[in-house]
Tab-separated table of C-alpha atoms in Angstrom:
chain	number	residue	atom	x	y	z
A	1	GLY	CA	-159.049	-202.521	115.895
A	2	THR	CA	-159.548	-200.687	119.210
A	3	ARG	CA	-159.836	-197.384	117.178
A	4	MET	CA	-162.479	-198.958	114.804
A	5	ARG	CA	-164.659	-200.124	117.495
A	6	SER	CA	-164.909	-197.399	119.336
A	7	ALA	CA	-165.940	-195.557	116.028
A	8	GLU	CA	-168.474	-197.906	115.931
A	9	VAL	CA	-169.991	-197.101	118.742
A	10	ALA	CA	-169.758	-193.469	118.988
A	11	ARG	CA	-171.442	-193.861	115.436
A	12	ALA	CA	-175.053	-196.307	117.404
A	13	ASP	CA	-178.382	-194.362	117.020
A	14	SER	CA	-178.384	-191.957	119.712
A	15	GLY	CA	-182.041	-192.620	121.303
A	16	ILE	CA	-184.234	-190.217	119.598
A	17	GLY	CA	-186.823	-192.245	118.448
A	18	LYS	CA	-189.408	-190.976	115.667
A	19	THR	CA	-191.833	-189.522	117.714
A	20	SER	CA	-189.845	-187.228	119.643
A	21	ALA	CA	-187.480	-186.024	116.060
A	22	ARG	CA	-191.233	-185.053	114.705
A	23	LYS	CA	-191.996	-182.816	118.092
A	24	TRP	CA	-188.578	-181.277	117.789
A	25	ARG	CA	-189.135	-180.353	114.062
A	26	ASN	CA	-192.121	-178.449	114.706
A	27	ARG	CA	-190.553	-176.978	117.272
A	28	ALA	CA	-187.244	-175.847	114.873
A	29	ALA	CA	-188.841	-172.165	114.123
A	30	GLU	CA	-188.475	-171.766	117.842
A	31	THR	CA	-185.081	-172.572	118.264
A	32	LEU	CA	-183.073	-171.116	115.714
A	33	SER	CA	-182.422	-168.171	116.935
A	34	SER	CA	-181.302	-170.137	120.023
A	35	LEU	CA	-179.308	-172.100	117.818
A	36	GLN	CA	-177.380	-169.565	116.068
A	37	ALA	CA	-176.867	-167.799	119.335
A	38	TRP	CA	-174.670	-170.887	120.349
A	39	GLU	CA	-172.768	-171.327	117.365
A	40	ALA	CA	-172.111	-167.811	117.710
A	41	HIS	CA	-170.436	-168.825	120.876
A	42	GLN	CA	-169.361	-172.517	120.123
A	43	PRO	CA	-167.150	-174.663	122.895
A	44	CYS	CA	-163.749	-175.241	122.610
A	45	THR	CA	-164.124	-179.132	121.099
A	46	ASP	CA	-161.373	-180.519	122.803
A	47	CYS	CA	-162.408	-179.703	126.627
A	48	GLY	CA	-166.117	-177.607	125.915
A	49	GLU	CA	-164.738	-174.524	127.544
A	50	ARG	CA	-166.085	-171.582	126.111
A	51	ASP	CA	-162.834	-169.533	126.399
A	52	LEU	CA	-161.776	-169.174	122.499
A	53	PRO	CA	-159.190	-166.585	121.758
A	54	VAL	CA	-160.685	-163.441	120.010
A	55	GLU	CA	-157.665	-164.273	117.001
A	56	PRO	CA	-157.841	-168.208	117.293
A	57	ASP	CA	-155.558	-168.081	114.282
A	58	ALA	CA	-152.871	-166.067	116.939
A	59	GLN	CA	-149.253	-167.739	116.654
A	60	ASN	CA	-149.642	-171.131	116.929
A	61	CYS	CA	-153.557	-171.838	116.666
A	62	ASN	CA	-154.247	-171.773	112.815
A	63	GLN	CA	-157.776	-171.394	110.829
A	64	ARG	CA	-157.814	-174.896	111.467
A	65	ARG	CA	-157.926	-174.892	115.115
A	66	ALA	CA	-160.824	-172.137	115.163
A	67	ASP	CA	-162.802	-173.983	117.129
A	68	LEU	CA	-160.237	-174.677	119.938
A	69	CYS	CA	-159.917	-172.436	122.853
A	70	GLU	CA	-156.102	-171.300	123.913
A	71	LYS	CA	-155.240	-173.690	126.668
A	72	CYS	CA	-156.666	-176.887	124.092
A	73	CYS	CA	-154.681	-174.474	121.134
A	74	LYS	CA	-151.621	-175.236	123.316
A	75	ARG	CA	-152.048	-178.595	124.554
A	76	ARG	CA	-152.132	-179.955	121.582
A	77	THR	CA	-149.136	-178.763	120.340
A	78	GLU	CA	-147.395	-179.984	123.242
A	79	ARG	CA	-148.703	-183.052	122.740
A	80	LYS	CA	-147.543	-183.286	118.604
A	81	GLU	CA	-143.775	-182.629	119.513
A	82	SER	CA	-144.007	-185.338	122.690
A	83	VAL	CA	-145.270	-187.728	120.279
A	84	LEU	CA	-142.760	-186.912	117.665
A	85	GLU	CA	-139.904	-186.437	120.551
A	86	PHE	CA	-140.979	-190.482	121.240
A	87	VAL	CA	-140.560	-191.381	117.737
A	88	ASN	CA	-137.749	-189.217	116.885
A	89	THR	CA	-135.803	-190.585	119.836
A	90	GLU	CA	-136.606	-193.993	118.991
A	91	ALA	CA	-135.372	-193.751	115.588
A	92	SER	CA	-131.636	-192.681	116.951
A	93	TYR	CA	-131.837	-195.305	119.318
A	94	GLY	CA	-132.023	-197.487	116.675
A	95	GLU	CA	-129.000	-195.930	115.122
A	96	ASP	CA	-126.634	-196.730	118.050
A	97	LEU	CA	-128.367	-200.200	117.781
A	98	ARG	CA	-126.959	-200.163	114.117
A	99	ILE	CA	-123.732	-198.570	115.066
A	100	ILE	CA	-123.289	-201.367	117.623
A	101	LYS	CA	-124.448	-203.990	114.502
A	102	GLU	CA	-121.943	-202.874	111.748
A	103	GLU	CA	-119.034	-201.731	113.364
A	104	PHE	CA	-118.248	-203.266	116.572
A	105	TYR	CA	-120.255	-207.007	116.134
A	106	LEU	CA	-119.686	-207.756	112.285
A	107	PRO	CA	-116.300	-206.729	111.765
A	108	MET	CA	-115.281	-208.321	115.012
A	109	GLN	CA	-116.952	-211.465	113.409
A	110	ALA	CA	-115.550	-211.390	109.866
A	111	ALA	CA	-111.423	-211.099	111.838
A	112	GLY	CA	-112.014	-213.829	114.197
A	113	LEU	CA	-111.198	-211.384	117.003
A	114	LEU	CA	-113.809	-213.264	119.130
A	115	SER	CA	-115.539	-216.859	119.209
A	116	GLN	CA	-119.101	-216.880	118.872
A	117	GLU	CA	-120.025	-217.845	122.428
A	118	GLN	CA	-117.789	-214.576	123.236
A	119	LEU	CA	-119.337	-212.386	120.686
A	120	LEU	CA	-122.289	-213.548	122.734
A	121	GLY	CA	-121.149	-212.746	125.987
A	122	VAL	CA	-120.347	-209.553	125.322
A	123	PHE	CA	-123.181	-208.779	122.634
A	124	SER	CA	-125.917	-210.185	124.353
A	125	ASN	CA	-129.518	-210.073	122.785
A	126	ILE	CA	-128.553	-207.508	120.611
A	127	GLN	CA	-129.798	-208.352	117.679
A	128	GLU	CA	-133.015	-209.303	119.326
A	129	LEU	CA	-133.408	-205.911	120.162
A	130	ILE	CA	-132.424	-204.935	116.867
A	131	ASP	CA	-135.387	-206.539	115.359
A	132	LEU	CA	-137.918	-205.313	118.076
A	133	ASN	CA	-136.630	-201.557	117.210
A	134	GLU	CA	-136.850	-201.970	113.397
A	135	ASN	CA	-140.264	-203.498	113.650
A	136	PHE	CA	-141.800	-201.038	116.688
A	137	LEU	CA	-139.831	-197.747	114.400
A	138	GLU	CA	-141.677	-198.833	110.955
A	139	ILE	CA	-145.583	-198.652	113.089
A	140	LEU	CA	-144.811	-196.046	114.808
A	141	GLN	CA	-143.809	-193.794	111.251
A	142	GLU	CA	-146.706	-195.576	109.268
A	143	GLU	CA	-148.663	-194.337	111.966
A	144	ILE	CA	-147.094	-190.696	111.802
A	145	ASP	CA	-147.702	-190.603	107.841
A	146	ARG	CA	-151.322	-191.599	108.050
A	147	ALA	CA	-151.963	-189.232	110.243
A	148	PHE	CA	-150.719	-186.119	107.768
A	149	ASP	CA	-151.899	-188.120	104.644
A	150	GLN	CA	-155.069	-187.091	106.593
A	151	SER	CA	-154.790	-183.788	107.211
A	152	ASP	CA	-154.670	-184.248	111.198
A	153	ASP	CA	-151.578	-182.495	111.344
A	154	ASP	CA	-152.031	-182.248	115.161
A	155	LEU	CA	-151.137	-186.256	115.337
A	156	MET	CA	-154.401	-186.453	117.514
A	157	THR	CA	-154.746	-189.931	115.735
A	158	VAL	CA	-151.621	-191.466	116.829
A	159	CYS	CA	-152.114	-193.637	119.688
A	160	ILE	CA	-148.928	-194.176	120.817
A	161	GLY	CA	-149.846	-195.966	124.062
A	162	GLU	CA	-151.660	-198.731	121.986
A	163	ILE	CA	-148.871	-199.474	120.022
A	164	PHE	CA	-146.376	-199.441	123.066
A	165	LEU	CA	-148.620	-202.213	124.551
A	166	GLU	CA	-148.839	-203.843	120.988
A	167	PHE	CA	-144.649	-204.376	121.324
A	168	VAL	CA	-145.216	-204.930	125.165
A	169	ASN	CA	-142.715	-208.261	124.152
A	170	MET	CA	-140.131	-205.555	124.428
A	171	LEU	CA	-139.999	-205.623	128.153
A	172	PRO	CA	-138.478	-209.052	128.192
A	173	ALA	CA	-135.369	-209.006	125.511
A	174	PHE	CA	-134.477	-205.050	127.552
A	175	GLN	CA	-135.019	-207.234	130.850
A	176	THR	CA	-132.785	-209.940	129.226
A	177	TYR	CA	-130.359	-207.186	127.913
A	178	CYS	CA	-130.192	-205.162	131.452
A	179	LEU	CA	-129.365	-208.411	133.533
A	180	GLN	CA	-126.565	-209.551	131.088
A	181	GLN	CA	-125.135	-206.094	131.483
A	182	SER	CA	-122.532	-206.568	134.192
A	183	SER	CA	-120.940	-209.584	132.697
A	184	SER	CA	-120.872	-208.048	129.084
A	185	VAL	CA	-118.996	-204.808	130.344
A	186	ASN	CA	-116.786	-208.014	132.940
A	187	MET	CA	-116.228	-209.989	129.831
A	188	LEU	CA	-114.976	-207.095	127.880
A	189	ASN	CA	-113.025	-205.852	130.228
A	190	THR	CA	-111.330	-209.374	130.419
A	191	LEU	CA	-110.710	-209.573	126.540
A	192	GLU	CA	-109.418	-206.223	125.682
A	193	LYS	CA	-106.297	-207.354	128.235
A	194	GLU	CA	-105.936	-210.783	126.849
A	195	LYS	CA	-106.471	-209.845	123.838
A	196	GLU	CA	-104.036	-207.442	121.450
A	197	LEU	CA	-105.535	-206.982	117.937
A	198	LEU	CA	-109.149	-206.181	120.741
A	199	ARG	CA	-107.254	-203.929	121.637
A	200	ILE	CA	-106.156	-202.019	118.924
A	201	PHE	CA	-109.417	-202.480	116.397
A	202	LEU	CA	-111.818	-200.849	119.661
A	203	ASN	CA	-109.164	-197.829	120.263
A	204	VAL	CA	-109.110	-196.915	116.170
A	205	SER	CA	-112.519	-197.191	116.078
A	206	GLN	CA	-113.106	-194.947	118.149
A	207	ASN	CA	-110.531	-192.475	117.158
A	208	ASP	CA	-110.761	-192.455	113.534
A	209	ASN	CA	-114.328	-194.346	112.490
A	210	THR	CA	-116.192	-190.906	112.155
A	211	ALA	CA	-119.431	-192.728	112.811
A	212	LEU	CA	-119.104	-193.248	116.492
A	213	ARG	CA	-118.667	-189.741	117.467
A	214	ARG	CA	-115.107	-190.761	119.612
A	215	MET	CA	-117.442	-192.982	122.123
A	216	ASN	CA	-116.203	-196.625	122.477
A	217	LEU	CA	-118.030	-199.859	122.765
A	218	ARG	CA	-119.095	-199.057	126.103
A	219	SER	CA	-120.994	-196.307	125.838
A	220	PHE	CA	-122.328	-197.675	122.320
A	221	LEU	CA	-123.810	-200.902	124.842
A	222	MET	CA	-125.745	-198.404	127.402
A	223	ALA	CA	-128.118	-197.443	124.745
A	224	PRO	CA	-130.803	-199.832	125.985
A	225	LEU	CA	-130.572	-199.067	129.198
A	226	GLN	CA	-130.772	-195.568	128.394
A	227	ARG	CA	-133.687	-196.013	126.030
A	228	VAL	CA	-135.791	-198.656	128.682
A	229	THR	CA	-135.013	-195.633	131.306
A	230	LYS	CA	-136.269	-193.356	129.532
A	231	TYR	CA	-139.413	-194.720	128.257
A	232	PRO	CA	-141.524	-193.216	131.271
A	233	LEU	CA	-140.542	-190.060	130.875
A	234	LEU	CA	-141.485	-189.948	127.933
A	235	LEU	CA	-144.834	-191.152	127.804
A	236	SER	CA	-145.163	-188.916	131.182
A	237	ARG	CA	-145.177	-186.103	128.735
A	238	ILE	CA	-147.671	-187.659	125.731
A	239	ILE	CA	-149.691	-188.682	129.228
A	240	LYS	CA	-149.942	-184.266	130.590
A	241	ALA	CA	-150.768	-183.428	127.231
A	242	THR	CA	-153.377	-185.588	125.925
A	243	THR	CA	-157.098	-185.476	126.883
A	244	GLU	CA	-158.583	-187.903	129.127
A	245	TYR	CA	-160.907	-187.929	126.760
A	246	HIS	CA	-159.007	-189.187	124.525
A	247	PRO	CA	-159.254	-192.826	122.941
A	248	ASP	CA	-155.419	-193.486	123.808
A	249	HIS	CA	-155.397	-192.143	127.253
A	250	GLY	CA	-156.132	-195.054	129.324
A	251	SER	CA	-153.172	-196.805	126.737
A	252	LEU	CA	-151.096	-194.134	127.573
A	253	ARG	CA	-151.487	-195.099	131.622
A	254	GLU	CA	-151.301	-198.493	131.134
A	255	ALA	CA	-147.899	-198.621	129.985
A	256	LYS	CA	-146.325	-196.286	131.429
A	257	SER	CA	-147.515	-198.310	134.307
A	258	ARG	CA	-146.062	-201.570	132.677
A	259	ILE	CA	-143.053	-200.351	131.603
A	260	GLU	CA	-142.609	-198.536	135.947
A	261	SER	CA	-143.318	-202.338	136.897
A	262	HIS	CA	-140.761	-203.589	134.622
A	263	LEU	CA	-138.427	-201.399	135.664
A	264	GLU	CA	-138.369	-202.189	139.049
A	265	HIS	CA	-138.743	-205.835	138.638
A	266	ILE	CA	-135.162	-206.084	136.608
A	267	ASN	CA	-133.756	-203.373	140.223
A	268	MET	CA	-135.094	-206.758	141.811
A	269	LYS	CA	-133.215	-209.155	139.887
A	270	THR	CA	-130.171	-206.816	139.899
A	271	LYS	CA	-129.950	-206.695	143.690
A	272	GLN	CA	-130.714	-210.719	144.230
A	273	GLU	CA	-127.548	-211.537	141.878
A	274	GLY	CA	-125.040	-209.299	143.705
A	275	ASN	CA	-124.811	-205.894	141.468
A	276	THR	CA	-124.756	-202.371	142.942
A	277	TRP	CA	-126.471	-201.079	139.877
A	278	THR	CA	-129.540	-200.321	139.628
A	279	LEU	CA	-131.952	-198.617	136.410
A	280	ARG	CA	-132.753	-196.011	138.619
A	281	SER	CA	-128.845	-195.313	139.555
A	282	PHE	CA	-127.953	-195.414	136.645
A	283	ARG	CA	-130.549	-193.217	135.128
A	284	GLN	CA	-129.363	-189.981	137.368
A	285	ASP	CA	-126.004	-190.802	136.196
A	286	SER	CA	-126.668	-190.424	132.583
A	287	LYS	CA	-127.940	-187.023	133.116
A	288	LYS	CA	-124.818	-185.708	134.644
A	289	LYS	CA	-123.391	-187.533	131.693
A	290	ARG	CA	-125.904	-186.647	128.996
A	291	GLU	CA	-124.648	-187.422	125.412
A	292	VAL	CA	-122.968	-184.408	123.798
A	293	ILE	CA	-124.779	-184.267	120.923
A	294	ASN	CA	-128.221	-183.555	120.843
A	295	ILE	CA	-130.888	-185.610	118.978
A	296	GLU	CA	-132.614	-182.568	118.395
A	297	MET	CA	-130.053	-181.595	116.427
A	298	ARG	CA	-129.461	-184.302	114.135
A	299	GLU	CA	-133.808	-183.702	113.638
A	300	THR	CA	-133.412	-180.153	112.668
A	301	ALA	CA	-130.989	-181.200	110.282
A	302	LEU	CA	-133.098	-184.315	108.745
A	303	LYS	CA	-135.455	-182.149	107.968
A	304	THR	CA	-133.676	-179.424	106.519
A	305	VAL	CA	-131.988	-181.628	104.148
A	306	GLY	CA	-135.129	-184.032	103.589
A	307	TRP	CA	-133.237	-187.216	103.225
A	308	LEU	CA	-134.162	-190.751	104.188
A	309	ARG	CA	-132.917	-191.054	107.182
A	310	GLU	CA	-130.761	-194.808	106.682
A	311	GLU	CA	-128.980	-193.314	103.711
A	312	THR	CA	-127.866	-190.426	106.042
A	313	ARG	CA	-124.490	-190.058	107.909
A	314	PHE	CA	-123.773	-188.105	110.540
A	315	VAL	CA	-120.387	-188.209	109.857
A	316	MET	CA	-119.223	-185.446	112.683
A	317	GLU	CA	-120.809	-182.826	114.744
A	318	GLY	CA	-120.169	-180.934	117.506
A	319	PRO	CA	-119.057	-177.072	118.681
A	320	LEU	CA	-117.136	-174.803	116.065
A	321	GLN	CA	-116.434	-171.353	115.864
A	322	LEU	CA	-117.241	-169.726	112.888
A	323	ALA	CA	-116.663	-166.007	111.126
A	324	GLN	CA	-117.339	-164.313	107.467
A	325	PRO	CA	-114.786	-162.392	106.595
A	326	PRO	CA	-115.090	-159.258	104.807
A	327	ASP	CA	-112.483	-159.955	101.955
A	328	GLY	CA	-109.995	-162.196	100.900
A	329	GLN	CA	-107.114	-160.438	102.406
A	330	TRP	CA	-108.162	-161.529	105.986
A	331	VAL	CA	-104.985	-164.257	105.827
A	332	LYS	CA	-102.017	-161.817	106.509
A	333	LYS	CA	-103.947	-160.327	109.180
A	334	GLY	CA	-104.414	-163.244	111.340
A	335	SER	CA	-107.452	-164.623	112.595
A	336	LYS	CA	-107.328	-162.437	115.853
A	337	THR	CA	-109.383	-159.536	113.478
A	338	LEU	CA	-112.210	-161.930	112.724
A	339	LYS	CA	-115.098	-161.782	114.450
A	340	PHE	CA	-116.234	-165.528	115.568
A	341	GLN	CA	-119.596	-166.501	117.108
A	342	ASN	CA	-120.566	-170.092	118.092
A	343	MET	CA	-121.845	-172.443	115.737
A	344	GLN	CA	-123.235	-176.405	116.226
A	345	VAL	CA	-122.212	-178.006	112.899
A	346	LEU	CA	-123.328	-181.291	111.708
A	347	LEU	CA	-121.218	-182.690	108.579
A	348	LEU	CA	-124.063	-185.026	106.730
A	349	VAL	CA	-123.092	-188.037	104.073
A	350	ASN	CA	-125.960	-188.769	101.949
A	351	MET	CA	-124.069	-192.296	100.777
A	352	LYS	CA	-126.818	-195.025	98.716
A	353	ARG	CA	-127.189	-197.998	101.303
A	354	VAL	CA	-124.948	-200.507	100.812
A	355	SER	CA	-126.636	-204.414	100.734
A	356	GLU	CA	-126.514	-206.788	104.016
A	357	SER	CA	-123.953	-209.069	102.607
A	358	SER	CA	-121.371	-206.206	102.097
A	359	LEU	CA	-121.721	-205.125	106.009
A	360	GLU	CA	-118.580	-207.073	106.727
A	361	SER	CA	-116.536	-204.957	104.278
A	362	ALA	CA	-115.074	-201.849	105.584
A	363	GLU	CA	-116.276	-200.019	101.701
A	364	PRO	CA	-119.592	-198.150	102.420
A	365	GLY	CA	-121.807	-197.475	99.503
A	366	PRO	CA	-120.900	-194.165	96.872
A	367	VAL	CA	-121.226	-190.856	98.375
A	368	LYS	CA	-124.467	-188.725	96.383
A	369	ASP	CA	-124.467	-185.329	98.370
A	370	ALA	CA	-122.557	-183.724	101.284
A	371	VAL	CA	-123.086	-180.712	103.335
A	372	LEU	CA	-122.549	-178.876	106.164
A	373	VAL	CA	-125.520	-177.889	108.523
A	374	LEU	CA	-125.021	-174.790	110.379
A	375	ILE	CA	-127.275	-174.143	113.638
A	376	ARG	CA	-127.095	-171.751	116.423
A	377	ASP	CA	-126.601	-172.145	119.969
A	378	LYS	CA	-130.058	-172.788	121.778
A	379	ASN	CA	-132.437	-169.405	121.990
A	380	ASN	CA	-135.241	-170.112	123.946
A	381	GLY	CA	-135.352	-173.891	123.725
A	382	LYS	CA	-134.926	-174.136	119.476
A	383	PHE	CA	-132.503	-174.692	117.636
A	384	HIS	CA	-132.473	-172.061	114.410
A	385	LEU	CA	-130.819	-172.645	111.284
A	386	LEU	CA	-127.962	-169.774	110.238
A	387	ARG	CA	-128.681	-170.212	106.569
A	388	GLU	CA	-129.434	-173.158	104.158
A	389	PRO	CA	-126.707	-175.943	104.375
A	390	LEU	CA	-123.628	-175.455	102.620
A	391	ARG	CA	-123.773	-178.099	99.879
A	392	LEU	CA	-119.803	-179.859	99.665
A	393	SER	CA	-120.057	-180.140	95.995
A	394	ASN	CA	-120.631	-176.396	95.240
A	395	CYS	CA	-117.573	-175.149	97.761
A	396	VAL	CA	-113.560	-175.779	97.961
A	397	VAL	CA	-112.433	-176.159	101.491
A	398	SER	CA	-109.059	-175.006	102.231
A	399	THR	CA	-106.118	-174.038	104.834
A	400	ASP	CA	-103.001	-170.644	105.085
A	401	PRO	CA	-100.080	-171.896	106.454
A	402	ASP	CA	-99.727	-169.040	108.053
A	403	CYS	CA	-103.521	-169.330	109.683
A	404	ASP	CA	-102.822	-172.935	110.991
A	405	ASP	CA	-105.401	-172.802	113.779
A	406	THR	CA	-108.533	-172.096	110.848
A	407	PHE	CA	-109.576	-173.691	107.866
A	408	GLU	CA	-111.806	-172.060	104.682
A	409	LEU	CA	-113.996	-172.962	103.127
A	410	ILE	CA	-115.337	-171.143	99.951
A	411	GLU	CA	-118.597	-171.774	98.502
A	412	ILE	CA	-118.767	-170.558	94.645
A	413	ARG	CA	-121.108	-168.103	95.069
A	414	ARG	CA	-118.473	-165.933	96.820
A	415	GLU	CA	-119.343	-166.719	100.043
A	416	ALA	CA	-116.777	-167.818	102.439
A	417	PHE	CA	-116.412	-168.964	105.828
A	418	VAL	CA	-113.634	-169.510	108.288
A	419	PHE	CA	-113.713	-172.411	111.063
A	420	ARG	CA	-112.001	-172.942	114.338
A	421	ASP	CA	-112.148	-175.396	117.324
A	422	SER	CA	-111.124	-174.472	120.496
A	423	ASP	CA	-108.817	-178.172	119.988
A	424	ARG	CA	-106.165	-177.577	117.474
A	425	ALA	CA	-106.089	-180.946	116.207
A	426	ARG	CA	-109.834	-181.441	116.437
A	427	THR	CA	-109.830	-178.895	113.757
A	428	ASN	CA	-107.527	-180.306	111.527
A	429	HIS	CA	-109.621	-184.008	111.684
A	430	TRP	CA	-112.993	-181.242	110.844
A	431	PHE	CA	-110.652	-179.515	107.532
A	432	ARG	CA	-109.931	-183.322	106.262
A	433	GLN	CA	-113.433	-184.692	106.493
A	434	ILE	CA	-114.709	-182.104	105.337
A	435	ARG	CA	-112.302	-181.752	102.568
A	436	ARG	CA	-112.717	-185.193	101.761
A	437	TYR	CA	-115.794	-185.458	101.050
A	438	SER	CA	-116.031	-182.070	98.703
A	439	ARG	CA	-113.549	-183.820	96.605
A	440	GLU	CA	-115.713	-186.753	95.934
A	441	LEU	CA	-118.746	-184.588	95.053
A	442	GLY	CA	-118.394	-182.438	90.921
A	443	SER	CA	-115.604	-180.943	89.813
A	444	TRP	CA	-113.587	-180.157	92.322
A	445	LYS	CA	-110.373	-178.295	90.008
A	446	LYS	CA	-112.856	-176.557	88.093
A	447	ARG	CA	-114.654	-175.250	91.071
A	448	ARG	CA	-110.727	-174.402	92.333
A	449	ASN	CA	-110.392	-172.534	88.910
A	450	ALA	CA	-113.567	-171.020	89.238
A	451	LEU	CA	-111.750	-168.916	92.152
A	452	PRO	CA	-109.358	-167.370	90.529
A	453	ASN	CA	-109.106	-164.142	93.241
A	454	ILE	CA	-109.012	-165.743	96.123
A	455	MET	CA	-105.491	-167.111	97.248
A	456	ILE	CA	-105.483	-170.838	98.068
A	457	SER	CA	-102.046	-172.485	98.923
A	458	THR	CA	-102.644	-175.848	97.685
A	459	PRO	CA	-99.208	-176.976	98.393
A	460	HIS	CA	-99.531	-175.615	102.167
A	461	THR	CA	-102.524	-177.624	103.001
A	462	ARG	CA	-102.456	-180.173	105.704
A	463	PRO	CA	-102.130	-184.086	105.467
């Protein structure tokens, strides 16, 4: 509604009457030359300054931005990046909420590990946060898609502040969750001591359920606290890159001020209840213990494979060392002869979404596709792909007893990769996961027979 109103105001009569318009036409000839001079030296459409770049399409500034000065051109790029960061991190937060529900809450409920009252005590109003995140994210993604459809590649028409204010009812829901955090954690600690089955379930989940990225339930339960304290920072970044003439500028500032006063209120309440933690101290703490997995890497990987987020599972991710052997005889000489480089590797699996009713069962949907995405360590603040993702349906994964600190992945195109982790057990874990998905896809035996020249010691493969 707000956007429509401002557009209507802009289209209102400029106030030039018929008489003055006639006078203007009579003087048109005199002013033509000055108009041409003006057009040749047109001001920047964003700020009105006139220091237009000599080559408007240099670097990030393409033809579409030829009417922008370099400063505004850069600012638009920054704004687009900060808007996308807001939306992408909201999606990743939603993924963590989904894990809490699907990998902890529902299995614990189905197995009768906790009573309904205990589940409520540990998980608080998590379902309310899930619903809010889904609705908020849906609107955000619709706005982004709409902007791209209308060729607004800079996302100038996306008003994050306005949308945030529409969803301001998220803040009381966050408050409820934050204020119950201490008692939730205390309750979980007590129940873990009392219930052996719960202890076993949480241990097995953390060590064997790859969806959890080796993180425990407590880490996931912190996700809403991390999210709510990140909003002011994310909004500040968008504000910094948004010109004050932009229709969303006021709403962005209002949104930031609303969230900040809410955080203050939560802090005041926790102090009154005698808790030692506050959201501010938590914010500094979480920087030190920043999650190992970088959200940007996931976004890069998802963009590269082009899958739907809701059908994608990030099975494993993290640093691995990679070498490309010159020939198949490297095993005899040992991995010391190979030149390894550090990589970030993500194992992504595309699966048909299981229906709501079957969430309680541990059986995932059928695997449609699986890839390994290889990302070079960060350079100039950006991630770069080493190459196209490796499709596991085209690969054979093997290991050799003579080189038990590595495993080899061979593409049918005959390109071979040797991987290892600094920790041998983790190398083994990577190997088992990759082998599992490569065998689920395509015709594995045929692929093995397509590689007769390369030694694959199947009888000795790891369990």
